[in-house]
Amino acid sequence: MQKIQFGKLEKFSYAKKEAFNSLRTNLSFCGPDLKVIVMTSCTPDEGKSSTVIGLARSLAEDHKKVLVIDCDLRKSVLVGRHHAKHEDRMGKNLPGMSHYLTGQADMHEIIFETNVENFHIAFAGRTTPSPTELLDNHYFKEMIKYGRENYDVVLVDSPPLGSVIDTAVIAPLCDGAILLAESNKNSYKFLQNIKKQLEMTGVRILGVILNKVQPGTGGYYNRYYQGYYKEYYGK
């Protein structure tokens, strides 16, 4: 298996690290049969892909073998945002899902080890004009099967369901779905409509992640434990 380097990985603050650890713990209570999880959002730029990477890192640090599959074939940000590179190949030159789903690359050619132990990733690859049709073919089903057999957790980064229907094709192959929503961005009615679309796929909805919450809104509990952490461990 080839190895790539994430040239830029966000250094988590105490609060963010605890949030990912809490999310990881909550997932562990969802049942032992939860292996393939699709994550989607309502609209673009709500922080979904960064959350997928953060959760994957948290799971890997907990000694889980994790595979991230980037299925945002229309507008992926993972390669550029994290400065992923392999030897002399960078950015869009990395083979990815679009190459695999069109038969241009073998599955093992697009799955990379990362510089985070236990964390593997398949990038989206080049932009394709017909991602919905590609995700509905047998290649994708074979990859999900491979993920089930070889990893503890498979996280599927899916496009925003409020923009395109790709998630509706992906979700039935998964054990659960997580919806990410940015705080104060979407209306209650819009969120309900997205939830109904997910329900129509038959996938089990595990919950909603509220993202980009302003600091200081966690109340007494959050302030107390952040203060305790700084006093005990230092800033």
CSV table of C-alpha atoms in Angstrom, one decimal:
chain,number,residue,atom,x,y,z
A,1,MET,CA,0.0,0.0,0.0
A,2,GLN,CA,1.3,3.5,-0.9
A,3,LYS,CA,1.8,6.1,1.7
A,4,ILE,CA,0.9,9.8,1.6
A,5,GLN,CA,1.8,12.7,3.9
A,6,PHE,CA,-0.7,15.2,5.3
A,7,GLY,CA,1.5,18.3,5.1
A,8,LYS,CA,-1.0,20.1,7.2
A,9,LEU,CA,-3.1,18.6,10.0
A,10,GLU,CA,-4.9,20.9,12.4
A,11,LYS,CA,-3.6,21.0,16.0
A,12,PHE,CA,-6.7,20.5,18.1
A,13,SER,CA,-7.5,22.7,21.1
A,14,TYR,CA,-8.5,21.0,24.3
A,15,ALA,CA,-12.2,21.7,23.7
A,16,LYS,CA,-12.1,20.4,20.1
A,17,LYS,CA,-10.2,17.3,21.0
A,18,GLU,CA,-12.7,16.5,23.8
A,19,ALA,CA,-15.5,17.0,21.3
A,20,PHE,CA,-14.1,14.4,18.9
A,21,ASN,CA,-13.4,12.0,21.8
A,22,SER,CA,-17.0,12.5,22.9
A,23,LEU,CA,-18.3,11.8,19.4
A,24,ARG,CA,-16.1,8.7,19.2
A,25,THR,CA,-17.5,7.5,22.5
A,26,ASN,CA,-21.1,8.2,21.5
A,27,LEU,CA,-20.6,6.1,18.3
A,28,SER,CA,-19.2,3.2,20.4
A,29,PHE,CA,-22.6,3.1,22.3
A,30,CYS,CA,-24.5,2.8,19.0
A,31,GLY,CA,-23.9,-0.9,18.8
A,32,PRO,CA,-21.2,-3.4,17.7
A,33,ASP,CA,-22.6,-3.8,14.2
A,34,LEU,CA,-21.9,-0.1,13.3
A,35,LYS,CA,-19.0,-0.3,10.9
A,36,VAL,CA,-19.7,1.8,7.8
A,37,ILE,CA,-20.9,5.4,8.5
A,38,VAL,CA,-21.8,8.0,6.0
A,39,MET,CA,-21.5,11.6,7.0
A,40,THR,CA,-23.3,14.4,5.1
A,41,SER,CA,-24.3,18.0,5.6
A,42,CYS,CA,-27.2,20.2,4.6
A,43,THR,CA,-25.2,22.7,2.5
A,44,PRO,CA,-21.5,23.2,1.5
A,45,ASP,CA,-18.9,24.7,3.8
A,46,GLU,CA,-20.4,23.5,7.1
A,47,GLY,CA,-17.1,21.8,8.1
A,48,LYS,CA,-18.1,18.2,7.2
A,49,SER,CA,-14.9,17.1,5.6
A,50,SER,CA,-12.8,18.5,8.5
A,51,THR,CA,-15.1,16.7,10.9
A,52,VAL,CA,-14.6,13.4,9.1
A,53,ILE,CA,-10.8,13.8,9.3
A,54,GLY,CA,-11.0,14.8,13.0
A,55,LEU,CA,-13.2,11.8,13.9
A,56,ALA,CA,-10.9,9.4,11.9
A,57,ARG,CA,-7.9,10.7,13.8
A,58,SER,CA,-9.7,10.2,17.1
A,59,LEU,CA,-10.7,6.7,16.2
A,60,ALA,CA,-7.1,5.9,15.0
A,61,GLU,CA,-5.7,7.2,18.2
A,62,ASP,CA,-8.0,4.8,20.0
A,63,HIS,CA,-6.3,1.9,18.1
A,64,LYS,CA,-9.1,1.5,15.6
A,65,LYS,CA,-8.1,0.8,12.0
A,66,VAL,CA,-10.0,3.5,10.0
A,67,LEU,CA,-10.6,4.0,6.3
A,68,VAL,CA,-12.0,7.3,5.0
A,69,ILE,CA,-13.6,7.2,1.6
A,70,ASP,CA,-13.9,10.7,0.0
A,71,CYS,CA,-17.1,10.4,-2.1
A,72,ASP,CA,-17.5,14.2,-2.7
A,73,LEU,CA,-16.6,13.7,-6.4
A,74,ARG,CA,-17.9,17.1,-7.4
A,75,LYS,CA,-16.0,19.4,-5.0
A,76,SER,CA,-13.6,17.6,-2.7
A,77,VAL,CA,-11.4,19.7,-0.4
A,78,LEU,CA,-9.5,17.0,1.4
A,79,VAL,CA,-6.3,16.9,-0.8
A,80,GLY,CA,-5.8,20.7,-1.0
A,81,ARG,CA,-6.8,21.6,2.5
A,82,HIS,CA,-4.5,19.1,4.1
A,83,HIS,CA,-1.6,19.4,1.6
A,84,ALA,CA,-1.6,15.7,0.8
A,85,LYS,CA,1.3,14.5,-1.3
A,86,HIS,CA,2.9,11.3,-2.4
A,87,GLU,CA,6.5,11.4,-3.6
A,88,ASP,CA,6.4,13.8,-6.5
A,89,ARG,CA,2.7,13.7,-7.0
A,90,MET,CA,0.5,16.2,-5.4
A,91,GLY,CA,-3.1,17.4,-5.4
A,92,LYS,CA,-5.3,16.3,-8.3
A,93,ASN,CA,-2.5,14.0,-9.6
A,94,LEU,CA,-3.2,11.5,-6.8
A,95,PRO,CA,-5.4,8.6,-8.0
A,96,GLY,CA,-8.8,8.5,-6.3
A,97,MET,CA,-12.3,7.3,-6.4
A,98,SER,CA,-13.1,8.7,-9.8
A,99,HIS,CA,-10.3,6.7,-11.3
A,100,TYR,CA,-11.4,3.5,-9.5
A,101,LEU,CA,-15.1,3.9,-10.2
A,102,THR,CA,-14.3,4.2,-13.9
A,103,GLY,CA,-12.0,1.2,-14.0
A,104,GLN,CA,-8.9,3.3,-14.5
A,105,ALA,CA,-7.3,2.2,-11.2
A,106,ASP,CA,-7.3,-0.8,-8.9
A,107,MET,CA,-8.8,-0.4,-5.5
A,108,HIS,CA,-5.4,-0.9,-3.8
A,109,GLU,CA,-3.9,1.9,-6.0
A,110,ILE,CA,-6.2,4.5,-4.5
A,111,ILE,CA,-6.1,3.6,-0.8
A,112,PHE,CA,-3.2,5.3,1.0
A,113,GLU,CA,-1.6,5.0,4.4
A,114,THR,CA,-1.2,8.3,6.1
A,115,ASN,CA,1.3,9.7,8.5
A,116,VAL,CA,-1.3,9.0,11.2
A,117,GLU,CA,-1.0,5.4,12.4
A,118,ASN,CA,-4.1,3.2,11.6
A,119,PHE,CA,-5.6,5.9,9.4
A,120,HIS,CA,-6.0,5.1,5.7
A,121,ILE,CA,-7.8,7.2,3.0
A,122,ALA,CA,-9.1,7.0,-0.5
A,123,PHE,CA,-9.3,10.5,-2.1
A,124,ALA,CA,-12.0,11.6,-4.5
A,125,GLY,CA,-9.7,12.0,-7.5
A,126,ARG,CA,-10.5,14.1,-10.5
A,127,THR,CA,-13.8,15.8,-10.9
A,128,THR,CA,-16.3,13.7,-12.9
A,129,PRO,CA,-19.5,14.9,-14.7
A,130,SER,CA,-21.6,11.9,-13.5
A,131,PRO,CA,-20.8,11.0,-9.9
A,132,THR,CA,-24.3,9.7,-9.0
A,133,GLU,CA,-24.1,7.1,-11.7
A,134,LEU,CA,-20.6,6.1,-10.8
A,135,LEU,CA,-21.4,5.7,-7.1
A,136,ASP,CA,-24.3,3.4,-8.1
A,137,ASN,CA,-22.1,0.8,-9.9
A,138,HIS,CA,-20.6,-2.4,-8.6
A,139,TYR,CA,-17.1,-1.0,-8.0
A,140,PHE,CA,-18.4,1.1,-5.1
A,141,LYS,CA,-20.2,-1.8,-3.6
A,142,GLU,CA,-17.0,-3.9,-3.8
A,143,MET,CA,-15.1,-1.1,-2.0
A,144,ILE,CA,-17.6,-0.9,0.8
A,145,LYS,CA,-17.4,-4.7,1.2
A,146,TYR,CA,-13.6,-4.5,1.3
A,147,GLY,CA,-13.8,-1.8,3.9
A,148,ARG,CA,-16.1,-4.0,6.1
A,149,GLU,CA,-13.7,-6.9,5.9
A,150,ASN,CA,-10.4,-5.1,6.5
A,151,TYR,CA,-11.2,-2.1,8.8
A,152,ASP,CA,-12.8,-1.5,12.2
A,153,VAL,CA,-14.5,1.7,10.9
A,154,VAL,CA,-15.2,3.1,7.5
A,155,LEU,CA,-16.2,6.8,7.3
A,156,VAL,CA,-17.7,7.9,4.0
A,157,ASP,CA,-17.4,11.6,3.3
A,158,SER,CA,-20.5,12.4,1.2
A,159,PRO,CA,-21.6,15.6,-0.6
A,160,PRO,CA,-24.2,17.9,1.1
A,161,LEU,CA,-27.6,16.2,0.8
A,162,GLY,CA,-29.3,19.6,0.5
A,163,SER,CA,-27.4,20.2,-2.8
A,164,VAL,CA,-27.1,16.9,-4.6
A,165,ILE,CA,-28.6,13.4,-4.3
A,166,ASP,CA,-25.3,11.4,-4.1
A,167,THR,CA,-25.8,10.6,-0.4
A,168,ALA,CA,-29.1,8.9,-1.3
A,169,VAL,CA,-27.2,6.4,-3.4
A,170,ILE,CA,-24.4,5.9,-0.8
A,171,ALA,CA,-26.6,5.6,2.4
A,172,PRO,CA,-28.3,2.3,1.8
A,173,LEU,CA,-24.9,0.6,1.7
A,174,CYS,CA,-24.0,2.0,5.1
A,175,ASP,CA,-24.8,1.0,8.7
A,176,GLY,CA,-25.6,4.5,9.9
A,177,ALA,CA,-25.6,8.2,8.9
A,178,ILE,CA,-24.5,11.3,10.6
A,179,LEU,CA,-25.9,14.7,9.6
A,180,LEU,CA,-23.7,17.8,10.2
A,181,ALA,CA,-25.3,21.2,10.5
A,182,GLU,CA,-23.6,24.6,11.1
A,183,SER,CA,-25.0,26.5,14.0
A,184,ASN,CA,-27.4,29.3,13.0
A,185,LYS,CA,-27.1,28.6,9.3
A,186,ASN,CA,-30.1,26.5,8.3
A,187,SER,CA,-33.7,26.8,9.2
A,188,TYR,CA,-35.5,24.1,11.3
A,189,LYS,CA,-37.8,23.3,8.3
A,190,PHE,CA,-34.8,22.8,6.0
A,191,LEU,CA,-33.2,20.5,8.5
A,192,GLN,CA,-36.4,18.5,8.8
A,193,ASN,CA,-36.5,18.1,5.0
A,194,ILE,CA,-32.9,16.8,4.9
A,195,LYS,CA,-33.7,14.4,7.7
A,196,LYS,CA,-36.7,13.1,5.8
A,197,GLN,CA,-34.5,12.5,2.7
A,198,LEU,CA,-32.1,10.5,4.8
A,199,GLU,CA,-35.0,8.5,6.3
A,200,MET,CA,-36.2,7.6,2.8
A,201,THR,CA,-32.9,5.8,2.0
A,202,GLY,CA,-33.6,3.4,4.9
A,203,VAL,CA,-30.3,4.1,6.6
A,204,ARG,CA,-30.2,4.4,10.4
A,205,ILE,CA,-29.8,8.0,11.4
A,206,LEU,CA,-27.3,8.1,14.3
A,207,GLY,CA,-27.7,11.8,15.1
A,208,VAL,CA,-26.7,15.4,14.2
A,209,ILE,CA,-23.4,17.2,14.8
A,210,LEU,CA,-23.9,20.9,15.5
A,211,ASN,CA,-20.8,22.5,14.1
A,212,LYS,CA,-19.1,26.0,14.4
A,213,VAL,CA,-20.7,26.8,17.7
A,214,GLN,CA,-19.4,30.0,19.1
A,215,PRO,CA,-17.0,29.7,22.1
A,216,GLY,CA,-18.6,30.4,25.5
A,217,THR,CA,-22.0,28.9,24.7
A,218,GLY,CA,-21.3,25.7,26.6
A,219,GLY,CA,-22.4,27.0,29.9
A,220,TYR,CA,-21.0,26.4,33.4
A,221,TYR,CA,-20.0,22.7,32.7
A,222,ASN,CA,-17.8,23.6,29.7
A,223,ARG,CA,-16.1,26.6,31.5
A,224,TYR,CA,-15.5,24.6,34.6
A,225,TYR,CA,-13.7,21.7,32.9
A,226,GLN,CA,-11.7,23.9,30.6
A,227,GLY,CA,-10.5,25.9,33.6
A,228,TYR,CA,-9.7,22.7,35.5
A,229,TYR,CA,-7.7,21.3,32.5
A,230,LYS,CA,-5.6,24.5,32.2
A,231,GLU,CA,-4.9,24.6,35.9
A,232,TYR,CA,-3.8,21.0,36.0
A,233,TYR,CA,-2.0,20.6,32.7
A,234,GLY,CA,-1.1,24.2,31.9
A,235,LYS,CA,-2.2,26.4,29.0
